[in-house]
Short mmCIF file of C-alpha atoms in Angstrom, two decimals:
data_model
loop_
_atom_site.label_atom_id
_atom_site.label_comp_id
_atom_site.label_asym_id
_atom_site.label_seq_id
_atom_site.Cartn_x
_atom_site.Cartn_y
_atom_site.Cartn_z
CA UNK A 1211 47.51 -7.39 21.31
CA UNK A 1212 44.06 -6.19 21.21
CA UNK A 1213 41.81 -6.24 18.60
CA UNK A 1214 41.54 -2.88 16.22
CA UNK A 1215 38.53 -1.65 16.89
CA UNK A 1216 36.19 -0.29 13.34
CA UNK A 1217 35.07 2.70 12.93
CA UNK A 1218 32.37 1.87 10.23
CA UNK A 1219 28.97 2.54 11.38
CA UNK A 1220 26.98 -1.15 12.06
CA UNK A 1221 25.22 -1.53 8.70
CA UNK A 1222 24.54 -5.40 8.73
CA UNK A 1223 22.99 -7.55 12.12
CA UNK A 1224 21.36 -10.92 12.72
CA UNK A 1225 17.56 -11.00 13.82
CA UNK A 1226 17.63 -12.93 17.58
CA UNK A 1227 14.77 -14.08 19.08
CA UNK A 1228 12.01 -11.76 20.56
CA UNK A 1229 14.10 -9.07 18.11
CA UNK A 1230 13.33 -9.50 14.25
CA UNK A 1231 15.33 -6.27 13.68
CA UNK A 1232 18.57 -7.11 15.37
CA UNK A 1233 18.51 -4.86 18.22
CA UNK A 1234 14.95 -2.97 19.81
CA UNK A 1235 12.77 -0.55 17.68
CA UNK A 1236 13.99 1.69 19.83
CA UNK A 1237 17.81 1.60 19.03
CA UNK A 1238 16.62 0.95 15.35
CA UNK A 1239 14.58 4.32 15.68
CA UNK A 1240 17.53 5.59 17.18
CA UNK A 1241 20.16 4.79 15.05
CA UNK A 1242 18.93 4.01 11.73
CA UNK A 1243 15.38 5.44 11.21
CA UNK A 1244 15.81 7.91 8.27
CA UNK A 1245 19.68 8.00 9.00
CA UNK A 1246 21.27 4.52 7.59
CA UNK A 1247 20.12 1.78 6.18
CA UNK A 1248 20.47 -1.61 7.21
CA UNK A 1249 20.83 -5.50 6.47
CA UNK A 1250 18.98 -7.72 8.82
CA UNK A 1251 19.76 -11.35 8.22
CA UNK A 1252 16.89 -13.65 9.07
CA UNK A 1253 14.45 -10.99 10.24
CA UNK A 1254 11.60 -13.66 9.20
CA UNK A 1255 12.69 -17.05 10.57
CA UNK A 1256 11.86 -19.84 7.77
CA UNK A 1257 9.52 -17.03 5.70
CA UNK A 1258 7.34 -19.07 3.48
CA UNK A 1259 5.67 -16.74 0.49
CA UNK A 1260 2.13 -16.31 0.76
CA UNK A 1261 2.08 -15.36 -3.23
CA UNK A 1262 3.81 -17.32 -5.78
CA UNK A 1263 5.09 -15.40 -9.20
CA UNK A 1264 2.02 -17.44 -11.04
CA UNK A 1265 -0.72 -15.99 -8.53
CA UNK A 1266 1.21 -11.87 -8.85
CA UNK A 1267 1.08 -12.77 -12.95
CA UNK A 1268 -2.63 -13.38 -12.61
CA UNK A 1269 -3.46 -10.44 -10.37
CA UNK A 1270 -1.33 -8.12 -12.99
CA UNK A 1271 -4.50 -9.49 -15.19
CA UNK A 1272 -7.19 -8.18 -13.31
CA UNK A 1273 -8.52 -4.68 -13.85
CA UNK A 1274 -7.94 -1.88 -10.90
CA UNK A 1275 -4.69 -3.35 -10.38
CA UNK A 1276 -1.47 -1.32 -10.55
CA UNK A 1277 1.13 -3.26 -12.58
CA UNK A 1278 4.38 -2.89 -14.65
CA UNK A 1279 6.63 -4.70 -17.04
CA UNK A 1280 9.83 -4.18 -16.89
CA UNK A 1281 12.67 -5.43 -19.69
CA UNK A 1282 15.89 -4.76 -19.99
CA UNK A 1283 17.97 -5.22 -23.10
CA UNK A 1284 21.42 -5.58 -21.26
CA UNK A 1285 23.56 -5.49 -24.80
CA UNK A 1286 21.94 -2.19 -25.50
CA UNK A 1287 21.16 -0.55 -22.27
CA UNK A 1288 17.75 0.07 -23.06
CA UNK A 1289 14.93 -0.38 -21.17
CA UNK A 1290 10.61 -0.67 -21.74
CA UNK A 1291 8.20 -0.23 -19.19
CA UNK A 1292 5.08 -1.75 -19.88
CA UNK A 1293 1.92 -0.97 -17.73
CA UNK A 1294 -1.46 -3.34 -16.70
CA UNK A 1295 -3.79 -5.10 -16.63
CA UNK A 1296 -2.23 -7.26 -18.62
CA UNK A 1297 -3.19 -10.35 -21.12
CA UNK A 1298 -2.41 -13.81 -19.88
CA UNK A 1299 -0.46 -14.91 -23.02
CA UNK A 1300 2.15 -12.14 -22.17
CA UNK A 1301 4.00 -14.11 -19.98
CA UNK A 1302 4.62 -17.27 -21.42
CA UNK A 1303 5.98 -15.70 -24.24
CA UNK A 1304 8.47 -13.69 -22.04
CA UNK A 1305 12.15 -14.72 -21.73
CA UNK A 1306 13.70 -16.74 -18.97
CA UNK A 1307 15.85 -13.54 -17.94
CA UNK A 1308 15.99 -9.55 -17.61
CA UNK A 1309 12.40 -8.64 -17.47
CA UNK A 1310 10.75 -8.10 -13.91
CA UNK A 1311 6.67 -7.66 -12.86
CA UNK A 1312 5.45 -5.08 -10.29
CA UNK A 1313 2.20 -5.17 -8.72
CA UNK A 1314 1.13 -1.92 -6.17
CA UNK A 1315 -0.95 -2.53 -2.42
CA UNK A 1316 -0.67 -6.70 -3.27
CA UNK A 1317 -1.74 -5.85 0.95
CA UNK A 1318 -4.87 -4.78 -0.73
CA UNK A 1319 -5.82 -7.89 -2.44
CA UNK A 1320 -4.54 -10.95 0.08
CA UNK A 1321 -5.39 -10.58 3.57
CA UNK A 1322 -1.71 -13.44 4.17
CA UNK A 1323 0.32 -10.46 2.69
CA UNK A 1324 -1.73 -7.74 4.65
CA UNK A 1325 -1.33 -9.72 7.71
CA UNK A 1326 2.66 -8.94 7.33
CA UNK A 1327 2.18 -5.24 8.23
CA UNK A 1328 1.87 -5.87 11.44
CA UNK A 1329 5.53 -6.97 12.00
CA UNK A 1330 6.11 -3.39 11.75
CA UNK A 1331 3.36 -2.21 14.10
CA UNK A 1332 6.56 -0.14 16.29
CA UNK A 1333 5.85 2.40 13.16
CA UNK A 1334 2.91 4.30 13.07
CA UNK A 1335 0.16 2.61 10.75
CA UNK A 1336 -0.87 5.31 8.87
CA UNK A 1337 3.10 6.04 7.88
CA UNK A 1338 2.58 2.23 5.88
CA UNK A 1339 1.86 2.88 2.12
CA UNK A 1340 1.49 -0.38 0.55
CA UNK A 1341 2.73 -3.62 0.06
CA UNK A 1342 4.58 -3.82 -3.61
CA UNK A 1343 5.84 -7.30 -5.13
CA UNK A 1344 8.00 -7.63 -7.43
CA UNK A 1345 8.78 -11.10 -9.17
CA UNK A 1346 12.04 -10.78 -11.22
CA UNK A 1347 13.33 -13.43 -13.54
CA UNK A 1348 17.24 -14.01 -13.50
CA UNK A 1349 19.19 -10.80 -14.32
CA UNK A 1350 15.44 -9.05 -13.44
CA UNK A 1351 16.03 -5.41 -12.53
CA UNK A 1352 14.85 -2.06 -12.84
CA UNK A 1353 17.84 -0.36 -12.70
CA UNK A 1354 19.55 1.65 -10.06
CA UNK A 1355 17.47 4.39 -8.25
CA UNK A 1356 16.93 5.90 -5.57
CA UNK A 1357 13.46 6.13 -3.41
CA UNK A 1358 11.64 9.42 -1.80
CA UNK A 1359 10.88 7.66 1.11
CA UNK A 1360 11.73 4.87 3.36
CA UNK A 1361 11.29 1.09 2.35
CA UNK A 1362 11.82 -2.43 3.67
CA UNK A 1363 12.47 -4.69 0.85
CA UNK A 1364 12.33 -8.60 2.53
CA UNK A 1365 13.39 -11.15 0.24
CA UNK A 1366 10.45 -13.66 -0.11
CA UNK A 1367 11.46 -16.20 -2.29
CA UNK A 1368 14.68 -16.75 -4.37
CA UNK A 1369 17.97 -14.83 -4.21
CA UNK A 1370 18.40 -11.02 -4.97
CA UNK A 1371 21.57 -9.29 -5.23
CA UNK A 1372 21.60 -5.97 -3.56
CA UNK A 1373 24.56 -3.13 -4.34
CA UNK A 1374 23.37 0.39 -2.20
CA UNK A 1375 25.29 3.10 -1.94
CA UNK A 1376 25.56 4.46 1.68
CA UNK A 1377 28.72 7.00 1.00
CA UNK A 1378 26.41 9.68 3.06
CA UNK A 1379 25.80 7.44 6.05
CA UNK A 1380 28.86 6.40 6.34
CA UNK A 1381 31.22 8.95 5.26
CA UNK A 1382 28.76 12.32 4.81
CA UNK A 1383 29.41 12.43 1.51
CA UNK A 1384 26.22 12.81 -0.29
CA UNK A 1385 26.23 10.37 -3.99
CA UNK A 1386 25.25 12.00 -7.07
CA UNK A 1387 21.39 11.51 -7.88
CA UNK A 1388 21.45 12.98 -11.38
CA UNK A 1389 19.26 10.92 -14.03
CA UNK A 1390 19.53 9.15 -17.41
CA UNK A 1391 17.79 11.89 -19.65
CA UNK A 1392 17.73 8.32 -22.21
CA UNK A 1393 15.32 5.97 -20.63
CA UNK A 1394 11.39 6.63 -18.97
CA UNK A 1395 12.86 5.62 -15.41
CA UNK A 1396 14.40 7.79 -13.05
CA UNK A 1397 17.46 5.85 -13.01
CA UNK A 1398 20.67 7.22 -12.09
CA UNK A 1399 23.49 8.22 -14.32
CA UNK A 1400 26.29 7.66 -11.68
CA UNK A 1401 26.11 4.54 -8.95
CA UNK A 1402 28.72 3.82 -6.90
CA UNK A 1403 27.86 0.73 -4.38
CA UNK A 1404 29.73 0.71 -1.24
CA UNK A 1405 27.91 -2.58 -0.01
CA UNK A 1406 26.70 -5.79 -2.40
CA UNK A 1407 25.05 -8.52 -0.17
CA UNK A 1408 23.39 -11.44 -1.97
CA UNK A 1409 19.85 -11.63 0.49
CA UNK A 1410 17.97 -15.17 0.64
CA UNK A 1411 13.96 -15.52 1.92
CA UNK A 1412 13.93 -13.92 5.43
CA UNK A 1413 16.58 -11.46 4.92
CA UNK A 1414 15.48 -7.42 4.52
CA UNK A 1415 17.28 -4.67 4.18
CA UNK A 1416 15.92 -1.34 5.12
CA UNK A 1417 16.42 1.63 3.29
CA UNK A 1418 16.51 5.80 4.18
CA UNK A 1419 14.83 8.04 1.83
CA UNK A 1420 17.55 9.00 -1.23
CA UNK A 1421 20.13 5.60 -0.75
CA UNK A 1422 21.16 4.61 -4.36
CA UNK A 1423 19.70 1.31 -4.71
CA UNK A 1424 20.22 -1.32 -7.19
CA UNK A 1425 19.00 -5.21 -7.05
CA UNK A 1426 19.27 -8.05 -9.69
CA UNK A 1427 17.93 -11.14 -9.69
CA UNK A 1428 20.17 -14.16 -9.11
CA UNK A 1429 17.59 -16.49 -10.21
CA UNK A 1430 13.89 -16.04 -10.48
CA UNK A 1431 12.82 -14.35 -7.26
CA UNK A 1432 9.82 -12.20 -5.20
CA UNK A 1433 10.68 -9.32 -3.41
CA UNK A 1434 8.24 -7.64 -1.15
CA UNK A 1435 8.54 -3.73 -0.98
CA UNK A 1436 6.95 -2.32 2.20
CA UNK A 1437 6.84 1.35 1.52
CA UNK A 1438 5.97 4.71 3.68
CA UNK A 1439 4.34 7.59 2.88
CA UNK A 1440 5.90 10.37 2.56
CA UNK A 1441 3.65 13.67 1.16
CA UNK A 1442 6.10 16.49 -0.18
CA UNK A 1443 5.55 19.52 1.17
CA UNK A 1444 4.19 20.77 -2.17
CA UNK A 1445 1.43 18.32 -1.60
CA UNK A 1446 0.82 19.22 1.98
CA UNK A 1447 1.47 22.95 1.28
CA UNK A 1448 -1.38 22.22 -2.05
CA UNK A 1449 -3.71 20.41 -0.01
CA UNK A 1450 -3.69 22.98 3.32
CA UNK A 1451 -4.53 25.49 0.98
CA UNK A 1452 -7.46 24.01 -0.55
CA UNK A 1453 -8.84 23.79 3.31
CA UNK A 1454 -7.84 27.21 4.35
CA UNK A 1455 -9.73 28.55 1.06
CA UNK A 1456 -12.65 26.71 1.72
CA UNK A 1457 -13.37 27.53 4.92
CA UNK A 1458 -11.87 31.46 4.45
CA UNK A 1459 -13.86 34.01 5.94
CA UNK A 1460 -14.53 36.04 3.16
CA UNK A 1461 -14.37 39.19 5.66
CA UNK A 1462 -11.10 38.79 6.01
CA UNK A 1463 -8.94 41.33 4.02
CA UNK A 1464 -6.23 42.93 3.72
CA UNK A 1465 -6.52 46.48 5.82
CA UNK A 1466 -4.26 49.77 5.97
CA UNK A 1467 -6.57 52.07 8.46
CA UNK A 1468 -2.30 53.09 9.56
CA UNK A 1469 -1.54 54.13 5.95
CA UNK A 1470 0.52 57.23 5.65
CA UNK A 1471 0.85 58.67 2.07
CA UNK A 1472 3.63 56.89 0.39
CA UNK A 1473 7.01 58.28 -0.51
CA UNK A 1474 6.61 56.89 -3.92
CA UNK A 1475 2.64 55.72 -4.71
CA UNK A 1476 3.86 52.93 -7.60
CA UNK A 1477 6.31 50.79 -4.71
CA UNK A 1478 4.93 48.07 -2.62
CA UNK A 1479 6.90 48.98 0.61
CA UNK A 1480 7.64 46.85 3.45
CA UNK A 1481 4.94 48.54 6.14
CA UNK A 1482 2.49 47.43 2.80
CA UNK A 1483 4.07 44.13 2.77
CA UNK A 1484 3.34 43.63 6.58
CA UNK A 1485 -0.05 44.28 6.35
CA UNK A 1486 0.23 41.24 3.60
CA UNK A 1487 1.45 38.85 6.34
CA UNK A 1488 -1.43 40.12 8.71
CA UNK A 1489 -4.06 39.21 6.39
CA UNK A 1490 -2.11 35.74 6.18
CA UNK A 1491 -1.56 35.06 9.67
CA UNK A 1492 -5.38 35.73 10.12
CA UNK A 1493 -6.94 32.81 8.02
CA UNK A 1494 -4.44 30.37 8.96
CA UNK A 1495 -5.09 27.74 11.04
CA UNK A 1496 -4.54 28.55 14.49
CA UNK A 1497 -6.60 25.95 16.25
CA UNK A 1498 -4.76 22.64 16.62
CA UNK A 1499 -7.56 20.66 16.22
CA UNK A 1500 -8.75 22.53 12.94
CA UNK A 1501 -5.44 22.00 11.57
CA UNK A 1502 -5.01 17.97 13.15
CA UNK A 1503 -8.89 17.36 11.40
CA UNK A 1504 -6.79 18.43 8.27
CA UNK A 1505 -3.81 16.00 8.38
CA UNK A 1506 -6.21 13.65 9.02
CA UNK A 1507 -8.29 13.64 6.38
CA UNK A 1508 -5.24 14.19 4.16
CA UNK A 1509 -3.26 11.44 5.33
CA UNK A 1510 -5.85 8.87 5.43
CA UNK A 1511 -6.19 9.50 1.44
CA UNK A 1512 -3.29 10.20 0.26
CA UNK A 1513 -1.92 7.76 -2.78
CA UNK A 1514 -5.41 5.63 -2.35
CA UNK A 1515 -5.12 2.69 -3.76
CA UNK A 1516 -8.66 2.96 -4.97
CA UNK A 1517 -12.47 4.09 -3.58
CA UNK A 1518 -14.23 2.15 -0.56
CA UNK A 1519 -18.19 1.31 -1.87
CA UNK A 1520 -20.81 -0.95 0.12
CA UNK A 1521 -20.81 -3.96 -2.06
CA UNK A 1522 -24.61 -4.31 -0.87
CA UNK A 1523 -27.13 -2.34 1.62
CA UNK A 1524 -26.42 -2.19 4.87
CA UNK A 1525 -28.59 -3.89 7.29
CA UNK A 1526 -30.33 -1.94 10.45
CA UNK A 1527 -28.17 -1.61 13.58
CA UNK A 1528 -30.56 -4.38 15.42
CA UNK A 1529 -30.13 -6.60 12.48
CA UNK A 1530 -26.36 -5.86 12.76
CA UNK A 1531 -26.40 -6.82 16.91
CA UNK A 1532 -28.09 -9.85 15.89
CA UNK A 1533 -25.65 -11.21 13.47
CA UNK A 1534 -22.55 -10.42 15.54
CA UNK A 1535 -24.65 -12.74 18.40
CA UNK A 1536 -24.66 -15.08 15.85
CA UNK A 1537 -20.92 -15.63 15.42
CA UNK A 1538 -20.38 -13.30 12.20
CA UNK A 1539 -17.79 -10.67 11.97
CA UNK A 1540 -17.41 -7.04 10.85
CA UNK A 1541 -14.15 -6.98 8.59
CA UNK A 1542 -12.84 -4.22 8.00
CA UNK A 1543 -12.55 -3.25 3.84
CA UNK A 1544 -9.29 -3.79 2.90
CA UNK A 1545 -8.84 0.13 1.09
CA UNK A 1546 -10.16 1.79 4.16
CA UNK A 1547 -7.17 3.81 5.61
CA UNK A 1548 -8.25 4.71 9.54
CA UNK A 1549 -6.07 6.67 11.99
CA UNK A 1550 -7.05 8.54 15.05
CA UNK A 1551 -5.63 11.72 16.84
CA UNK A 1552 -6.46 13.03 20.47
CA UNK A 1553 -8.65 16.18 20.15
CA UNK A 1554 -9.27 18.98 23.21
CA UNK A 1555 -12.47 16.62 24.35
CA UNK A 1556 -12.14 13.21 23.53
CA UNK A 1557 -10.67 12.11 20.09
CA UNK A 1558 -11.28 12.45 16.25
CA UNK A 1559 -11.33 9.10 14.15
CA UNK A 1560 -9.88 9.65 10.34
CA UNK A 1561 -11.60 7.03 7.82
CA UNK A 1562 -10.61 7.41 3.98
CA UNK A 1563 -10.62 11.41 4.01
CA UNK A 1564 -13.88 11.81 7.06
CA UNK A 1565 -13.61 12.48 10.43
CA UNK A 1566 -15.60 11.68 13.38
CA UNK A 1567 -15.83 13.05 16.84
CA UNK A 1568 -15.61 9.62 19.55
CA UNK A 1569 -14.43 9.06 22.66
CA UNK A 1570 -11.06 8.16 22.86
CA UNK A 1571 -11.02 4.54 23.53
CA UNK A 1572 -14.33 4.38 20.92
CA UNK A 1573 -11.14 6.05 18.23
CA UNK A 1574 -8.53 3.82 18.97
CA UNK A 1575 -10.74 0.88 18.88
CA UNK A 1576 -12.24 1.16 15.84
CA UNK A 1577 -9.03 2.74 14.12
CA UNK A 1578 -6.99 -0.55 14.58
CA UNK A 1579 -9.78 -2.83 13.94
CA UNK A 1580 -9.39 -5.32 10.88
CA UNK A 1581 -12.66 -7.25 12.69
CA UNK A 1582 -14.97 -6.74 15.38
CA UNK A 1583 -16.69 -9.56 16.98
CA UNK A 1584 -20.18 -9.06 19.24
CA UNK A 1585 -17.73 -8.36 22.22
CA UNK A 1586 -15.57 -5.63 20.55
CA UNK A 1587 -18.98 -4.03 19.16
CA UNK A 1588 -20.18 -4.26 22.53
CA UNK A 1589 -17.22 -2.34 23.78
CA UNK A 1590 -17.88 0.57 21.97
CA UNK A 1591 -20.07 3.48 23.36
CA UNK A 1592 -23.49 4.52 22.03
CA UNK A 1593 -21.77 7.09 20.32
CA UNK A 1594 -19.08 4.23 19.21
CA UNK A 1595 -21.73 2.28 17.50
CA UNK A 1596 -23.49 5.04 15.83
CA UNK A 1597 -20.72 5.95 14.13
CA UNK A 1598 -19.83 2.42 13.26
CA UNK A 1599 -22.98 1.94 11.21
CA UNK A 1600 -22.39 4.86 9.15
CA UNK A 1601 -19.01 3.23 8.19
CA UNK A 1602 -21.17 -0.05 7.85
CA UNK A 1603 -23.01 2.18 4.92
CA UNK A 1604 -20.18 3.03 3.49
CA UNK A 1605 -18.91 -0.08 3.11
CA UNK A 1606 -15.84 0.82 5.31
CA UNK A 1607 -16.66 -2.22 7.25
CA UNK A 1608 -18.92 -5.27 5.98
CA UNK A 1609 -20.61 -8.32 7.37
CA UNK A 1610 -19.01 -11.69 6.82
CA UNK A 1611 -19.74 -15.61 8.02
CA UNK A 1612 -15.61 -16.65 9.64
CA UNK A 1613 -17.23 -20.24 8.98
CA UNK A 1614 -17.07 -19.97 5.62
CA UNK A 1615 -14.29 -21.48 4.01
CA UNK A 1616 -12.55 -21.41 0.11
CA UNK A 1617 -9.98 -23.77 -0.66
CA UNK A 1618 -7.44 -21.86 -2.45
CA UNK A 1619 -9.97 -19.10 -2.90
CA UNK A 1620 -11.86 -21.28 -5.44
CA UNK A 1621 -15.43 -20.95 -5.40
CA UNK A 1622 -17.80 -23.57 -5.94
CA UNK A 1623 -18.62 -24.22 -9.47
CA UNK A 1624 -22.09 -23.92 -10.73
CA UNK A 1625 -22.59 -25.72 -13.62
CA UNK A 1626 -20.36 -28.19 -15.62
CA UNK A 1627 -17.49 -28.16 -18.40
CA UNK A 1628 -17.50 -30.82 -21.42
CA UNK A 1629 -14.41 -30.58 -23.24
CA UNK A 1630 -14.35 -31.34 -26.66
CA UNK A 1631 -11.88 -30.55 -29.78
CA UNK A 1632 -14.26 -30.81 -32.36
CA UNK A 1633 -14.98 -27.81 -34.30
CA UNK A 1634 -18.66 -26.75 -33.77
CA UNK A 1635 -20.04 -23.95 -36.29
CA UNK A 1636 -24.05 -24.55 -35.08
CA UNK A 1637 -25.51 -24.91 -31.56
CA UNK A 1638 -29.56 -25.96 -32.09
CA UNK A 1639 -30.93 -23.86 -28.91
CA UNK A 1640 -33.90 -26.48 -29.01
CA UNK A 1641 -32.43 -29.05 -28.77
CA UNK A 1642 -30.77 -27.83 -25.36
CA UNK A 1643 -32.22 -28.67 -21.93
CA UNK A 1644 -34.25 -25.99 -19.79
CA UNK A 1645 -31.34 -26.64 -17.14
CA UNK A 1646 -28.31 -25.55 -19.48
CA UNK A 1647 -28.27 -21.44 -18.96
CA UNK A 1648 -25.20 -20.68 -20.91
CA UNK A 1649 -22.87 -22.43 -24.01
CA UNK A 1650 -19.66 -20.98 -24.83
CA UNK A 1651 -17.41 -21.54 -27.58
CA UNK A 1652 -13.96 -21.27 -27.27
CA UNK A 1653 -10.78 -22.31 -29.71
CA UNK A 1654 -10.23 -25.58 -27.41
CA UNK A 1655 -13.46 -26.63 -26.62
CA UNK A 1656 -17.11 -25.99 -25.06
CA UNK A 1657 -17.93 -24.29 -22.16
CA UNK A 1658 -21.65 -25.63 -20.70
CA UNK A 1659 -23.00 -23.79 -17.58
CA UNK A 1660 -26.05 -25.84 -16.07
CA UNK A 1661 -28.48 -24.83 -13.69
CA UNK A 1662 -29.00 -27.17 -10.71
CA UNK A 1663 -32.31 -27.54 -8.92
CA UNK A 1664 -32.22 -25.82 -5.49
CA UNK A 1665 -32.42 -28.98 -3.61
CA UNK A 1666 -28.82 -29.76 -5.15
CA UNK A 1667 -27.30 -25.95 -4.72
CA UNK A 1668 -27.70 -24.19 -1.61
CA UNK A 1669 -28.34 -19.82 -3.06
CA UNK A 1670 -25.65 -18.63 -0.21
CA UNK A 1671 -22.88 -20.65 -1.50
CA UNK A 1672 -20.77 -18.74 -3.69
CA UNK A 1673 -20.50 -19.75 -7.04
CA UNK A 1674 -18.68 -19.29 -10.38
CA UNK A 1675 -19.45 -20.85 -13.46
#
């Protein structure tokens, strides 16, 4: 007897070799982009986290970053959202369960994390938000929700239980996405799941705009959240405006050199409303390349994770040939958002809300670029290069030295630290050496920061006292 065959829509697959998704990009564009979500077991073979929880605590310390808190008090439903930077001491004193950390474009601030983007280069780049991370303790959660736009969530570390609700997908039956009117988060009132998987480091599950989502800890756990954008239309419709007004020609107006005396001089007719749409129509943009420039600029701003500034001067373009012939690198800033677009003649390249006129293979070079070596900048046409060192200026892209290396990201330390557990109330500044810059008290000891001679300290290694 042969076997019944289902008729529920493939929701879960195994990642094979050469195919981390379980099937092509194309099929997965096919058959699940914005349409179903899916479970991919193994999509990252033996994953190893680049961040552990103690290294997302510390960067939900430092200022700029975007971070939450979130609790939840299961034997009263209620939930507080705290928001960053916050103080170091907050976490010890959390509990070992129900409380989970957020930190926003975590792509932003580790180039191992950034690096994972590209395992999703058969999307286009500039459709990539961010990298979120979430580190949950056991029971962690922040409720069940739903998302505005699509999302890869790959376990990294730990076990997460995920319920979704994919009644739509699967049936056409569209869940109820009302919200608690009790708690700050949009979570919902009603969730149904339809599938609960338990996903261990490697597994993802991809997720369509508007599938109820809800995922718990099953022990303490990192979850990294690779999310697209995805600008309303208000904020298109909002932003397109702004353009067209600014560039309106103010001798544009609306004209009636056809009017006829009205029937009834107090009604806005429809021969009146017409003439409304013809005064429209005529400041709109009409030229494909005026309104690509636009989506350009927009897009390659939109939700910035913060503003791209030259950390120092930029050197001369011959200064900048001679360093790349000497082995250093341009790198790319890691908040520069680039994106090209083919334009009548040649191309326009899109950097953090400018655009630039290039050649097309000048564009695409420069546009996927994370770092340009002497060979790559000799690639690039006159016009290429020029437009390179204004980015250069504006810190879009910066000089480094690949030799140099930082174990752990710990700098060399300058100077030297004498514990001690004695209270001190007086410090005699005379009777201090010339070489000691700084002292420091703090509750558990002394901080000393001591100059070295320049014979012992080399002034281009990096230091930290």
């Amino acid at each position: 007897m042969a076997a019944r065959k289902s008729t529920s829509p493939l929701i879960e697959v195994h990642a094979r070799r050469g195919q981390p998704l379980g099937m092509s990009p194309a099929v997965f564009l096919r058959d699940f982009w914005q349409k179903r979500p899916l479970l991919i077991r193994n999509a990252f073979t033996d994953f190893q986290t680049p961040v552990q929880p103690e290294d997302l605590a510390g960067l939900a310390c430092e200022e700029g970053v975007l971070a939450r808190l979130i609790e939840h008090d299961k034997a009263q439903d209620s939930w507080r959202v705290r928001s960053g930077p916050f103080q170091e001491d907050i976490f010890p004193a959390l509990p070992d369960h129900d409380w989970t950390l957020l930190v926003q474009d975590v792509d932003k601030w580790d180039k191992d994390v950034r690096a994972l983007i590209e395992h999703f280069s058969f999307l286009p780049r500039w459709r990539m938000d961010d990298v979120m991370i979430s580190f949950a303790a056991t029971g962690g959660s922040v409720g069940a929700h739903v998302d505005q736009y699509d999302v890869f969530l790959l376990q990294a570390h730990g076990h997460r239980r995920w319920q979704i609700d994919a009644s739509e997908s699967i049936k056409g039956k569209r869940p109820p996405l009302g919200f608690r009117p009790d708690v700050e988060l949009k979570l919902l009132q009603v969730f149904k799941p339809t599938h609960d998987w338990v996903l261990a480091p490697g597994d993802m599950l991809y997720l369509p705009p508007n599938v109820p989502h809800h995922g718990v800890a099953e022990d303490p756990c990192l979850t990294f959240s690779f999310g697209m954008r995805a600008p309303s239309s208000a904020e298109l419709i909002s932003d397109y405006l702004d353009t067209l007004i600014a560039d309106a020609d103010e001798n544009i107006r609306y004209q009636d050199a056809d009017l006829k005396a009205p029937a009834d001089p107090n009604e806005i007719d429809t021969v009146a409303m017409a003439r409304v749409i013809t005064a429209l129509n005529a400041i709109r943009m009409n030229d494909p390349d005026k309104l690509g420039d636009w989506f350009g600029r927009f897009i390659t701003t939109y939700r910035a994770a913060g503003e791209v500034m030259a950390h120092q001067a930029a050197p001369p373009q011959e200064e900048v040939v001679e360093a790349l012939q000497s082995g250093l690198l341009l790198q790319r800033h890691p908040w520069a958002r680039l994106a090209w677009r083919r334009a009548k003649r040649g191309a326009s390249l899109y950097v953090s809300g400018q655009d630039f006129a290039l050649p097309i293979k000048d564009a695409q070079r420069l546009a996927g670029a994370e770092q340009l070596d002497a060979a790559a900048y000799r690639g690039l046409s006159d016009k290429g290069r020029a437009v390179l060192q204004q980015l250069l200026v504006g810190g879009v892209f910066q000089l480094i030295d690949p030799n140099e290396v930082y174990a752990d990201e710990e700098e060399e330390v300058l100077g030297e630290v004498i514990e001690g557990r004695e209270q001190v109330e007086v410090i005699d500044a005379d009777a201090m050496s010339d070489d000691v810059h700084l002292v420091t008290v703090h509750d558990d000891g002394i901080e000393v920061i001591v100059n070295f001679d320049d014979h012992d300290e080399d002034d281009s290694t990096p230091s930290r006292g």
